[in-house]
Coordinates of C-alpha atoms and ligand atoms in Angstrom, one line a residue:
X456 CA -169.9 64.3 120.0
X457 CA -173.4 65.2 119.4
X458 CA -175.8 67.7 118.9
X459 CA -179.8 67.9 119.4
X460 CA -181.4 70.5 117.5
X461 CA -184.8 71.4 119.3
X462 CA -188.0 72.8 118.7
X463 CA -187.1 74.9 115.2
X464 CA -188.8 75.0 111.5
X465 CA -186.9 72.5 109.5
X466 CA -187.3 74.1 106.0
X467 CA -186.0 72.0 102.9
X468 CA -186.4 72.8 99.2
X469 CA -189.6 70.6 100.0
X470 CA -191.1 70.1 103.1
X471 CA -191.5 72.8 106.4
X472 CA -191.8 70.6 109.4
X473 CA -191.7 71.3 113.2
X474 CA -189.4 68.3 114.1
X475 CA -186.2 67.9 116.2
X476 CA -183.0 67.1 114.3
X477 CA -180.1 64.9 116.2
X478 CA -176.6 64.3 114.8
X479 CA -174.6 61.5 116.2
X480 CA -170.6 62.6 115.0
X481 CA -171.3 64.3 111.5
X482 CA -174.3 63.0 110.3
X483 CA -177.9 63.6 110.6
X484 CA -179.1 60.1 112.7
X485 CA -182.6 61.0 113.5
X486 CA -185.2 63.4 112.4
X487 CA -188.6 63.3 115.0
X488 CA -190.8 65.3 116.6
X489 CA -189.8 65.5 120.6
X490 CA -187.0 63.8 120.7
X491 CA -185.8 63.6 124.4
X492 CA -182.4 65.0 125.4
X493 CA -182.6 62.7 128.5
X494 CA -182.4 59.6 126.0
X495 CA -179.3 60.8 124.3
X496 CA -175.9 60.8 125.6
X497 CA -174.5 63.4 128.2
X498 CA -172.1 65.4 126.4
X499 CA -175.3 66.2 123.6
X500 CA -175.3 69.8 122.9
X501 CA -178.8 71.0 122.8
X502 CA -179.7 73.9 121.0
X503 CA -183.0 75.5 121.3
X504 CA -184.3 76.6 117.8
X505 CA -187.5 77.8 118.9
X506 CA -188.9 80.7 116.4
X507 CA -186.0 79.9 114.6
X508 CA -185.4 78.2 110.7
X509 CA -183.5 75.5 110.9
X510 CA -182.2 74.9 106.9
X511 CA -180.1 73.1 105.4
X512 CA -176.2 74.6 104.5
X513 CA -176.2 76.8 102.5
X514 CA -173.7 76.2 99.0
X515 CA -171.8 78.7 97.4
X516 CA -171.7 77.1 93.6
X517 CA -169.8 80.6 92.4
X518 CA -167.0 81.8 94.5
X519 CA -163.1 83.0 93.6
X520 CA -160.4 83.0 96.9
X521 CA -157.3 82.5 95.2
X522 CA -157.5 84.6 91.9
X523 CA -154.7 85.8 90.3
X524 CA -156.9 88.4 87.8
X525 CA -156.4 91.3 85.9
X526 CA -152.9 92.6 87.7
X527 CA -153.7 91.8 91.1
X528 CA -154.3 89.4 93.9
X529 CA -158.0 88.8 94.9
X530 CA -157.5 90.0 98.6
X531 CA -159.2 87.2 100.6
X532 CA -157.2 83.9 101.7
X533 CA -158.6 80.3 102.2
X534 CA -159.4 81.4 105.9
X535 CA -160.4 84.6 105.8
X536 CA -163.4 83.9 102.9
X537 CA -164.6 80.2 104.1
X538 CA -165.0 81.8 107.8
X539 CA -166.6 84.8 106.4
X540 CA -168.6 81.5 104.2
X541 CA -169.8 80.3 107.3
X542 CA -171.0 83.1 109.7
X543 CA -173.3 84.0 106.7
X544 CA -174.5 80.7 106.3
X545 CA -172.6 79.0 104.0
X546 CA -171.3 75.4 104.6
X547 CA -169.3 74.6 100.9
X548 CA -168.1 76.3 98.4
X549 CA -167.3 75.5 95.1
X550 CA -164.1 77.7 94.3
X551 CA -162.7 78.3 90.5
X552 CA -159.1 76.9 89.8
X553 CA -158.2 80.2 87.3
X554 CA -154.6 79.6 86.0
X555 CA -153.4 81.8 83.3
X556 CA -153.1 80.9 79.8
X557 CA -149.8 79.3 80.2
X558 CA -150.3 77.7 83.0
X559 CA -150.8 73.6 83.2
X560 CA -154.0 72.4 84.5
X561 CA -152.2 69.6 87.0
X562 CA -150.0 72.2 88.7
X563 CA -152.8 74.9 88.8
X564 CA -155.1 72.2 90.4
X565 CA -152.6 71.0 93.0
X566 CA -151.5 75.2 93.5
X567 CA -155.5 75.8 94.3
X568 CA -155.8 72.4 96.3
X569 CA -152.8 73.0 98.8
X570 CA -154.1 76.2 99.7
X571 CA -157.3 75.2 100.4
X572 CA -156.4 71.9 102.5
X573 CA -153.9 74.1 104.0
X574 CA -156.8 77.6 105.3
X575 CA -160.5 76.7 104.2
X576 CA -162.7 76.6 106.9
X577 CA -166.0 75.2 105.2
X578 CA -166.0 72.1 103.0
X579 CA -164.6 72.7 99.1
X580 CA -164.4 71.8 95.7
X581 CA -163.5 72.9 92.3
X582 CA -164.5 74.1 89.1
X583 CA -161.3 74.1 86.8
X584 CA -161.0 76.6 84.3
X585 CA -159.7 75.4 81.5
X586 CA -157.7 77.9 79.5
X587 CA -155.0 76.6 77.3
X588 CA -155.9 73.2 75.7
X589 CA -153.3 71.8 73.5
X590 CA -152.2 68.2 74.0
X591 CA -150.5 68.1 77.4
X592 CA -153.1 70.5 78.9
X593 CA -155.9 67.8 77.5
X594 CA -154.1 64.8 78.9
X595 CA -153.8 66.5 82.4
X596 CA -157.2 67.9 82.0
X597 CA -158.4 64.1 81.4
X598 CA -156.5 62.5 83.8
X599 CA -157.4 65.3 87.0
X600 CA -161.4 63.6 86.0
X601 CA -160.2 60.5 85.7
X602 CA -158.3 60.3 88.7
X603 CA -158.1 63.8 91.2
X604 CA -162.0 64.0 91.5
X605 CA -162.9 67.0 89.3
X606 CA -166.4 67.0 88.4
X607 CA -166.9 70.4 86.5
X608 CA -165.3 72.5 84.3
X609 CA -165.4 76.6 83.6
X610 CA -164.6 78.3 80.6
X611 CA -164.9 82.2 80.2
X612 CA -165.8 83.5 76.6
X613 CA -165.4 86.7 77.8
X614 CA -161.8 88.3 79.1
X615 CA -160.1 88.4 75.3
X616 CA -155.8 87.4 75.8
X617 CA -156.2 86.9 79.4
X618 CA -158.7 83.5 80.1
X619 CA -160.4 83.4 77.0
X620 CA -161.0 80.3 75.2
X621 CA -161.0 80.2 71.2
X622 CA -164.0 78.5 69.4
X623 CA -162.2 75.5 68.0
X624 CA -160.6 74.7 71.8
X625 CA -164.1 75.2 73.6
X626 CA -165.8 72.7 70.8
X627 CA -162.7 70.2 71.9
X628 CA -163.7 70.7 75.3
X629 CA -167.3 70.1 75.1
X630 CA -167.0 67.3 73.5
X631 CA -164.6 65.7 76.4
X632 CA -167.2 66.9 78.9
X633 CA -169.5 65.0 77.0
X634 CA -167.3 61.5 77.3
X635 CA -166.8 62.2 80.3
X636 CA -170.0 63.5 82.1
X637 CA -169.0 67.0 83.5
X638 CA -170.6 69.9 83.5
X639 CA -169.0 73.1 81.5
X640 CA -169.7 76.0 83.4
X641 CA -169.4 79.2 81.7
X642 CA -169.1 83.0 81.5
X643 CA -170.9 84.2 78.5
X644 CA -170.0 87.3 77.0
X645 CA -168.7 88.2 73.8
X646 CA -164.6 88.7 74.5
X647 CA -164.4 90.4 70.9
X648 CA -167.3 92.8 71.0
X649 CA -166.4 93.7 74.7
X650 CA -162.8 94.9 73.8
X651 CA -164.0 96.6 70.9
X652 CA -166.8 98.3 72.5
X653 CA -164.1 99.0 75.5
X654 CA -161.8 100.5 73.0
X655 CA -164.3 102.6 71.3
X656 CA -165.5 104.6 74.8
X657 CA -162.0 104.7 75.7
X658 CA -161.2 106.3 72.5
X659 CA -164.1 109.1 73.6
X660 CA -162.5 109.7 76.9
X661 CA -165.3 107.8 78.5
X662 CA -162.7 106.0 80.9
X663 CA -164.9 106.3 84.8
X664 CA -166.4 103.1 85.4
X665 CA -169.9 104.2 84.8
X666 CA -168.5 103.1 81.3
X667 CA -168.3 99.5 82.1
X668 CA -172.2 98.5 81.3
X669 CA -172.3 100.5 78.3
X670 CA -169.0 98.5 76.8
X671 CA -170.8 95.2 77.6
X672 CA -174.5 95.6 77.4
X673 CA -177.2 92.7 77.8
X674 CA -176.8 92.0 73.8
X675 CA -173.1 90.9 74.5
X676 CA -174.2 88.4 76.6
X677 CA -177.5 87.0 75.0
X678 CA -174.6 86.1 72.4
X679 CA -172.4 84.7 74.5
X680 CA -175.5 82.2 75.7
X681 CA -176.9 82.1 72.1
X682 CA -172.5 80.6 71.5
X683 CA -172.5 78.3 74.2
X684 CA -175.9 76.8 73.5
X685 CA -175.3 76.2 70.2
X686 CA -171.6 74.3 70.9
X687 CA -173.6 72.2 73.7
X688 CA -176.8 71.3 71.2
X689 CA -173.7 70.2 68.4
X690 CA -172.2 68.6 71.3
X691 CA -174.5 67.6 73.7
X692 CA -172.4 68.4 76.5
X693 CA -174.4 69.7 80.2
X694 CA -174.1 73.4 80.6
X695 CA -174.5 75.7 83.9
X696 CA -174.3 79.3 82.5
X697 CA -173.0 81.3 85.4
X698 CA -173.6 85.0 86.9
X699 CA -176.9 86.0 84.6
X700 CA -177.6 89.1 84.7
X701 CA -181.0 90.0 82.9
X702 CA -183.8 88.6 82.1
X703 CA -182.5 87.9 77.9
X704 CA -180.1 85.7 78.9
X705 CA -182.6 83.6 81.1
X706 CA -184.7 83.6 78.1
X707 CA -182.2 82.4 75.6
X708 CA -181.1 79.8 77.2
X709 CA -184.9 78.8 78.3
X710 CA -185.6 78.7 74.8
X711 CA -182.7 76.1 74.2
X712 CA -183.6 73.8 76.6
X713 CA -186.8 74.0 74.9
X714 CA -184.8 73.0 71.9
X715 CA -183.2 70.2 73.6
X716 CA -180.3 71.7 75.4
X717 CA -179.1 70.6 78.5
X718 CA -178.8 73.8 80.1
X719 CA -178.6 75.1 84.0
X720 CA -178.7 78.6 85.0
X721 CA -177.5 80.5 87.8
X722 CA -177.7 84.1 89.1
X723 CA -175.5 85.9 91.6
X724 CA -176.8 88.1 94.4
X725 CA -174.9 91.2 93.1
X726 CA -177.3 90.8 90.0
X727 CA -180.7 90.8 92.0
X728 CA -180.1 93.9 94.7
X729 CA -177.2 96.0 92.9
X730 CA -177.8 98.0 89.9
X731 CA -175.7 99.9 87.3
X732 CA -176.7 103.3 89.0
X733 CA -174.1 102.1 91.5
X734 CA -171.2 102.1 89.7
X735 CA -171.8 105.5 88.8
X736 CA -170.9 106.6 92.5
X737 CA -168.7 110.3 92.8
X738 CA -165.4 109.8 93.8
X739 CA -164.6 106.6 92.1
X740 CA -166.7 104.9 94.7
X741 CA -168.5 103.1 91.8
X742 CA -165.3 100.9 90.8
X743 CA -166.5 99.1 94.2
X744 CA -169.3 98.0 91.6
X745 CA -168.0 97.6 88.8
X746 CA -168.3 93.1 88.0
X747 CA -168.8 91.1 84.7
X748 CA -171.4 90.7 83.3
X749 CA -172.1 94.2 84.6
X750 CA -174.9 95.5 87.0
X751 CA -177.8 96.1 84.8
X752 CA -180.6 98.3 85.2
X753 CA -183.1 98.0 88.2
X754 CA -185.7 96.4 85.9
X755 CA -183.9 93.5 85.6
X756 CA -184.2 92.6 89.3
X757 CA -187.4 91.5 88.8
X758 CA -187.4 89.6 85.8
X759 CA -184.5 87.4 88.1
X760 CA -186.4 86.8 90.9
X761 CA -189.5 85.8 88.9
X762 CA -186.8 83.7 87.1
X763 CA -185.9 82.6 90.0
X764 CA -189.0 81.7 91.6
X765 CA -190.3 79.8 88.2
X766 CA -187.2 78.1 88.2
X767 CA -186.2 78.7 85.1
X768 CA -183.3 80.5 87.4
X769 CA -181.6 77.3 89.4
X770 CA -179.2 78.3 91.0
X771 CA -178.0 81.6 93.9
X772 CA -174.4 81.9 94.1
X773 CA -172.2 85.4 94.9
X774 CA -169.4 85.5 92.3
X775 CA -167.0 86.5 95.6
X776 CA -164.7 88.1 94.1
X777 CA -162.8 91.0 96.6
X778 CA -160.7 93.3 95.2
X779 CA -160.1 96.1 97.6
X780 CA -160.6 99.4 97.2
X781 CA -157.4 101.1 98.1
X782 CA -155.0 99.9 95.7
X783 CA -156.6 97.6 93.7
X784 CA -159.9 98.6 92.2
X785 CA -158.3 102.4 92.2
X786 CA -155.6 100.5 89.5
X787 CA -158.3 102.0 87.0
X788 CA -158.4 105.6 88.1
X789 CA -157.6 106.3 84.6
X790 CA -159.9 103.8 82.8
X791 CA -162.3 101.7 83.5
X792 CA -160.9 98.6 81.9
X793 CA -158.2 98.1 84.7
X794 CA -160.7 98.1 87.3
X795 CA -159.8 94.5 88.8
X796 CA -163.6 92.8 88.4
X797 CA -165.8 91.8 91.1
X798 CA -168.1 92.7 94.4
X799 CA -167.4 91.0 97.6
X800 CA -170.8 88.7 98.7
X801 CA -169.6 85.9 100.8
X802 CA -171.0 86.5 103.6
X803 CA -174.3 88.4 102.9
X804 CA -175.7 86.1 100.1
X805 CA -178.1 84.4 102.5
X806 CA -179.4 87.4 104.3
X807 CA -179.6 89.4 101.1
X808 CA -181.6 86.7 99.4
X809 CA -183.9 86.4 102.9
X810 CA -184.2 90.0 103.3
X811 CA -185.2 90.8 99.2
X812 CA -186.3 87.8 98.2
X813 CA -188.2 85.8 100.6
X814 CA -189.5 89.1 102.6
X815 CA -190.0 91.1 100.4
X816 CA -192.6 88.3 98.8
X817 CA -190.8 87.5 95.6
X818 CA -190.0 83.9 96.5
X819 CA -190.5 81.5 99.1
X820 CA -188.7 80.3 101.6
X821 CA -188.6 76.7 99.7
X822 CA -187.3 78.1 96.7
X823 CA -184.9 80.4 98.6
X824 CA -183.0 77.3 100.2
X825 CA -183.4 75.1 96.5
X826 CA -181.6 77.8 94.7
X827 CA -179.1 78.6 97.7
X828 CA -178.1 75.0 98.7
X829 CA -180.4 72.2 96.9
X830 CA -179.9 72.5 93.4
X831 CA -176.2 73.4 93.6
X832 CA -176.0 70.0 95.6
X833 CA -178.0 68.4 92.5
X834 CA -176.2 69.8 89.7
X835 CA -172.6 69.2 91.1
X836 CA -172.5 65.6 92.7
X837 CA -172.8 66.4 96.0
X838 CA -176.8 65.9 96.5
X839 CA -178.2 64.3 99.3
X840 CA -175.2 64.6 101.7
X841 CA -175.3 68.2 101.3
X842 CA -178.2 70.8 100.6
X843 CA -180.5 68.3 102.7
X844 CA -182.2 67.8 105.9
X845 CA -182.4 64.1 106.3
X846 CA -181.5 61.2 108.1
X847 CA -177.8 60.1 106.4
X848 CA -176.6 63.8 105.3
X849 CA -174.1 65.7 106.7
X850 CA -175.4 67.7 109.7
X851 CA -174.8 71.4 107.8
X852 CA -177.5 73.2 109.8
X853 CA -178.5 76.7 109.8
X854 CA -180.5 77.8 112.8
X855 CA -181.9 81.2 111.2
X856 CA -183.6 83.7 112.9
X857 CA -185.8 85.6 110.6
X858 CA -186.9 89.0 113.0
X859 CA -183.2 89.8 113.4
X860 CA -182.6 93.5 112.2
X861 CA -179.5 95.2 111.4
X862 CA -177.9 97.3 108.5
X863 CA -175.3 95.8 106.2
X864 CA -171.6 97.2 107.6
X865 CA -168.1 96.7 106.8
X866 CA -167.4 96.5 110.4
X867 CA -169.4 92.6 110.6
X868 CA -167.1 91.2 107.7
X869 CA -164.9 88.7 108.0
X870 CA -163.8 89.0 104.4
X871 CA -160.1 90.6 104.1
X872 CA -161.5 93.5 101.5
X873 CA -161.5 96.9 102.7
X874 CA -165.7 97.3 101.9
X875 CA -168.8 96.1 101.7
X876 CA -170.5 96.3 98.6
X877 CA -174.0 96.7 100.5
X878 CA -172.9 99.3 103.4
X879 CA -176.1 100.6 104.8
X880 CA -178.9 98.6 103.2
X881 CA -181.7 96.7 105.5
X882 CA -180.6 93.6 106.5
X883 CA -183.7 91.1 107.9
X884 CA -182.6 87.4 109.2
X885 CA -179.5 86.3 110.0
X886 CA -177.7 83.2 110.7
X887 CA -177.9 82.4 114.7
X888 CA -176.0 79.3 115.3
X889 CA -174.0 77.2 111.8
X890 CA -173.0 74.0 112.1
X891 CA -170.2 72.2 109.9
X892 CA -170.4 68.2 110.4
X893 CA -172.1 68.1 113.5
X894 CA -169.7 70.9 115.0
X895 CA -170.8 74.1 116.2
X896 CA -168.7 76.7 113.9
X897 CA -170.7 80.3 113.8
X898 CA -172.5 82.0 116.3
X899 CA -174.8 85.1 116.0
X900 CA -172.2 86.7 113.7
X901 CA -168.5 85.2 115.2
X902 CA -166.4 82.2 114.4
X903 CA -166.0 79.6 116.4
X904 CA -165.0 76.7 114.8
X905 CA -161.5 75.0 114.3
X906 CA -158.7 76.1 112.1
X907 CA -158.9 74.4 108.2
X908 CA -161.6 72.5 109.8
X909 CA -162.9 72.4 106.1
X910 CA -163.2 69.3 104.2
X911 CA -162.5 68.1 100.4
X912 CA -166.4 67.2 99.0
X913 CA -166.2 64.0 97.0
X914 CA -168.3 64.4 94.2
X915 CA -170.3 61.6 92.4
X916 CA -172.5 62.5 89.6
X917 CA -175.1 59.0 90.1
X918 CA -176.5 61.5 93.2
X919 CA -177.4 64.1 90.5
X920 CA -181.2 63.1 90.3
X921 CA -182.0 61.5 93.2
X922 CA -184.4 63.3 95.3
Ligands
URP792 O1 -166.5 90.4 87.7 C1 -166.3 89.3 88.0 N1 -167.3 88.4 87.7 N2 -165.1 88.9 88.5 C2 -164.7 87.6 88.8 C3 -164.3 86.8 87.5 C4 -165.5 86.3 86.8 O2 -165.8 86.7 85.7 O3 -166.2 85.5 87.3
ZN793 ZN1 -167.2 85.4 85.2
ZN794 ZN1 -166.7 84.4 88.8

């Protein structure tokens, strides 16, 4: 099988080229200008990209399926979330493996993998939390590097008794990520000032969740990057601070890589379009918002996007995390704190970032497909095969047509979750035609591509620098 892509704008992290793009089985084969469908062979699907970007797939560094979290069930399956992945744009994912404190890391890691050999539609890996670490958990955490192909851990400082991580465990950690070359990724917020802050409103009968930003403000979570950086500069292990929410955090950890600190950042697209006005909605409609860190105030978009667009941001991922609205987020009618965490992005991170990043002149369209594909391909192993546009990588295409118009609805989602976090707001660009491999898997908005057609990403961190 094989696939011509014709006459579109091939738009990399570096170069914006009209030139035809040909896939012979699942990899890119040729990359020309006019190459001739009457030189290829017959069954060559041609697609005409004409006004159209072609980019390359878009990767999902930040996303949770299964998620076992706070009392509940995050709602979407394998299938349901990689599909909705894909008709938005997205070609991998890197899922967290969250098992609860006593849970082992081995069985946690085969638990995630089965389901996602057994439902994802887009290609897959892992970032496995690590929440217990006493001596069985270390050998099993050793051996799934040294032998199952994980390439990146998470740890959350924040969520105090449930996946929190004491000090002494986290330095142990580091310092095996270190030996062993993996990245720590990490939430960082202060577990112990959240739940006392969290206690204190409660104890005022401030329970809605308008409540949730004021018990973990930006301060809580400058700490919890000032903590982490300090544990990687006494370790020197590589750290990829995840969901940032304001322009503070960016800084401090800008000002330890000036120090020396290996240190990546990423934002999610909650972060740069949301803000905490939102989760003060009437009729509980603001638990929809409610995430962690929380949505900040509107200022902070734009420190993030000119983060972002200096780089200093690498990184675009969603957080997906969908907790419906009937019966789960509503668990916290009577406090805020029970409000199952997260928005629902899967599927809109691409045309959110096109529609208020790129057109609304706050980055380019180079630095919109670094952060959303390039440097998550970079950072995690996975560069050039994916997040590319060159002869030898995957063909993970995007044909994107920038002047389509249409609102943000619940009705479009392919997501199981009972609402979309961005109902009603301008949607410009969209994703016309996906392909996974060399297959045709999304058009305009539907799903056409196989069943599990998704495929296990080997990961190999030699790839991290090459450009
Ligand atoms: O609110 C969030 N972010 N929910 C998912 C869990 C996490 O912290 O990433
Ligand atoms: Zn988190
Ligand atoms: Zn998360």
């Amino acid at each position: 099988m094989s696939i011509l892509i014709k006459n579109g704008r091939v738009i990399t992290s570096t170069e914006d080229r009209m030139v035809d793009v040909y896939a012979e089985g699942e990899t890119i084969t040729r990359i020309e200008e006019d190459i001739d469908p009457s030189t290829l062979p017959d069954e060559t699907e041609v697609i005409d990209a004409r006004n159209r970007y072609v980019f390359p797939g878009f990767i999902d560094p930040h996303v949770h399926i299964h998620l076992p979290f706070m009392g509940t069930n995050a709602i979407d399956d394998h299938e349901s979330a990689t599909r909705a992945a894909l008709v938005g744009g997205t070609t991998s994912i890197i899922e967290m493996i969250c098992p609860g404190p006593d849970d082992e890391p081995a069985a946690a890691y085969k638990e995630w993998k089965d389901l996602a050999r057994a439902g994802a539609c887009c290609d897959w890996s892992f970032h496995l939390a690590v929440v217990r670490f006493d001596e069985l958990a270390q050998q099993q955490v050793r051996d799934l590097v040294e032998h199952h192909g994980v390439r990146s851990f998470k740890i959350f400082l924040a969520y105090k008794g449930a996946l929190d991580i004491s000090d002494r465990n986290l330095f142990r950690l580091m310092q095996l990520a270190k030996e062993l070359d993996i990245v720590i990724t990490a939430h960082c917020e202060n577990a112990e000032a959240v739940d006392s802050m969290q206690q204190a409103l409660l104890a005022e009968n401030k329970s809605g969740p308008e409540w949730h930003e004021p018990s973990r403000p930006r301060s809580v979570e400058v700490d919890g990057v000032n903590h982490l950086c300090t544990f990687a500069e006494l370790t020197g292990a590589r750290i990829y601070i995840v969901h940032t929410s304001c322009g503070d955090a960016v800084a401090r950890a800008m000002a330890a890589r000036a120090a020396g600190v290996d240190v990546i950042v990423e934002s999610v697209v909650p972060h740069l379009v949301l803000d905490n006005s939102w989760a003060e909605r009437g009729e509980f409609e603001g638990a929809k918002y409610v995430m962690s860190p929380p949505l900040r105030d509107p200022e902070e978009h734009d420190r993030l996007w000119e983060a972002i667009e200096a780089r200093h941001v690498a990184t675009i991922g969603t957080d997906h995390a969908p907790f419906n609205f009937k019966g789960q987020k509503d668990m916290g009618r009577d406090a805020f704190t029970k409000i199952p965490n997260g928005i629902p992005s899967i599927q809109e991170r691409i045309d959110l970032v096109h529609t208020y990043g790129v057109c609304a002149g706050r980055i380019d369209l180079h630095t919109m497909v670094n952060s959303c594909s390039t440097e998550a391909a970079r950072t995690f192993g996975m560069y050039p095969r994916k997040g590319e546009i060159a002869v030898g990588s995957d063909a993970d295409l995007v044909i994107y047509d920038p002047s389509h118009e249409s609102p943000f609805c619940e009705a479009d989602g392919l997501s199981q979750v009972d609402y979309c976090g961005y109902e009603g707001m301008e949607r410009r660009g969209r994703a016309e035609v996906v392909t996974l491999r060399g297959k045709v898997v999304a058009r305009a908005g539907q799903y056409v591509g196989d069943e599990a057609g998704g495929r296990e990403i080997q990961r190999n961190f030699s790839s991290r620098t090459q450009s």
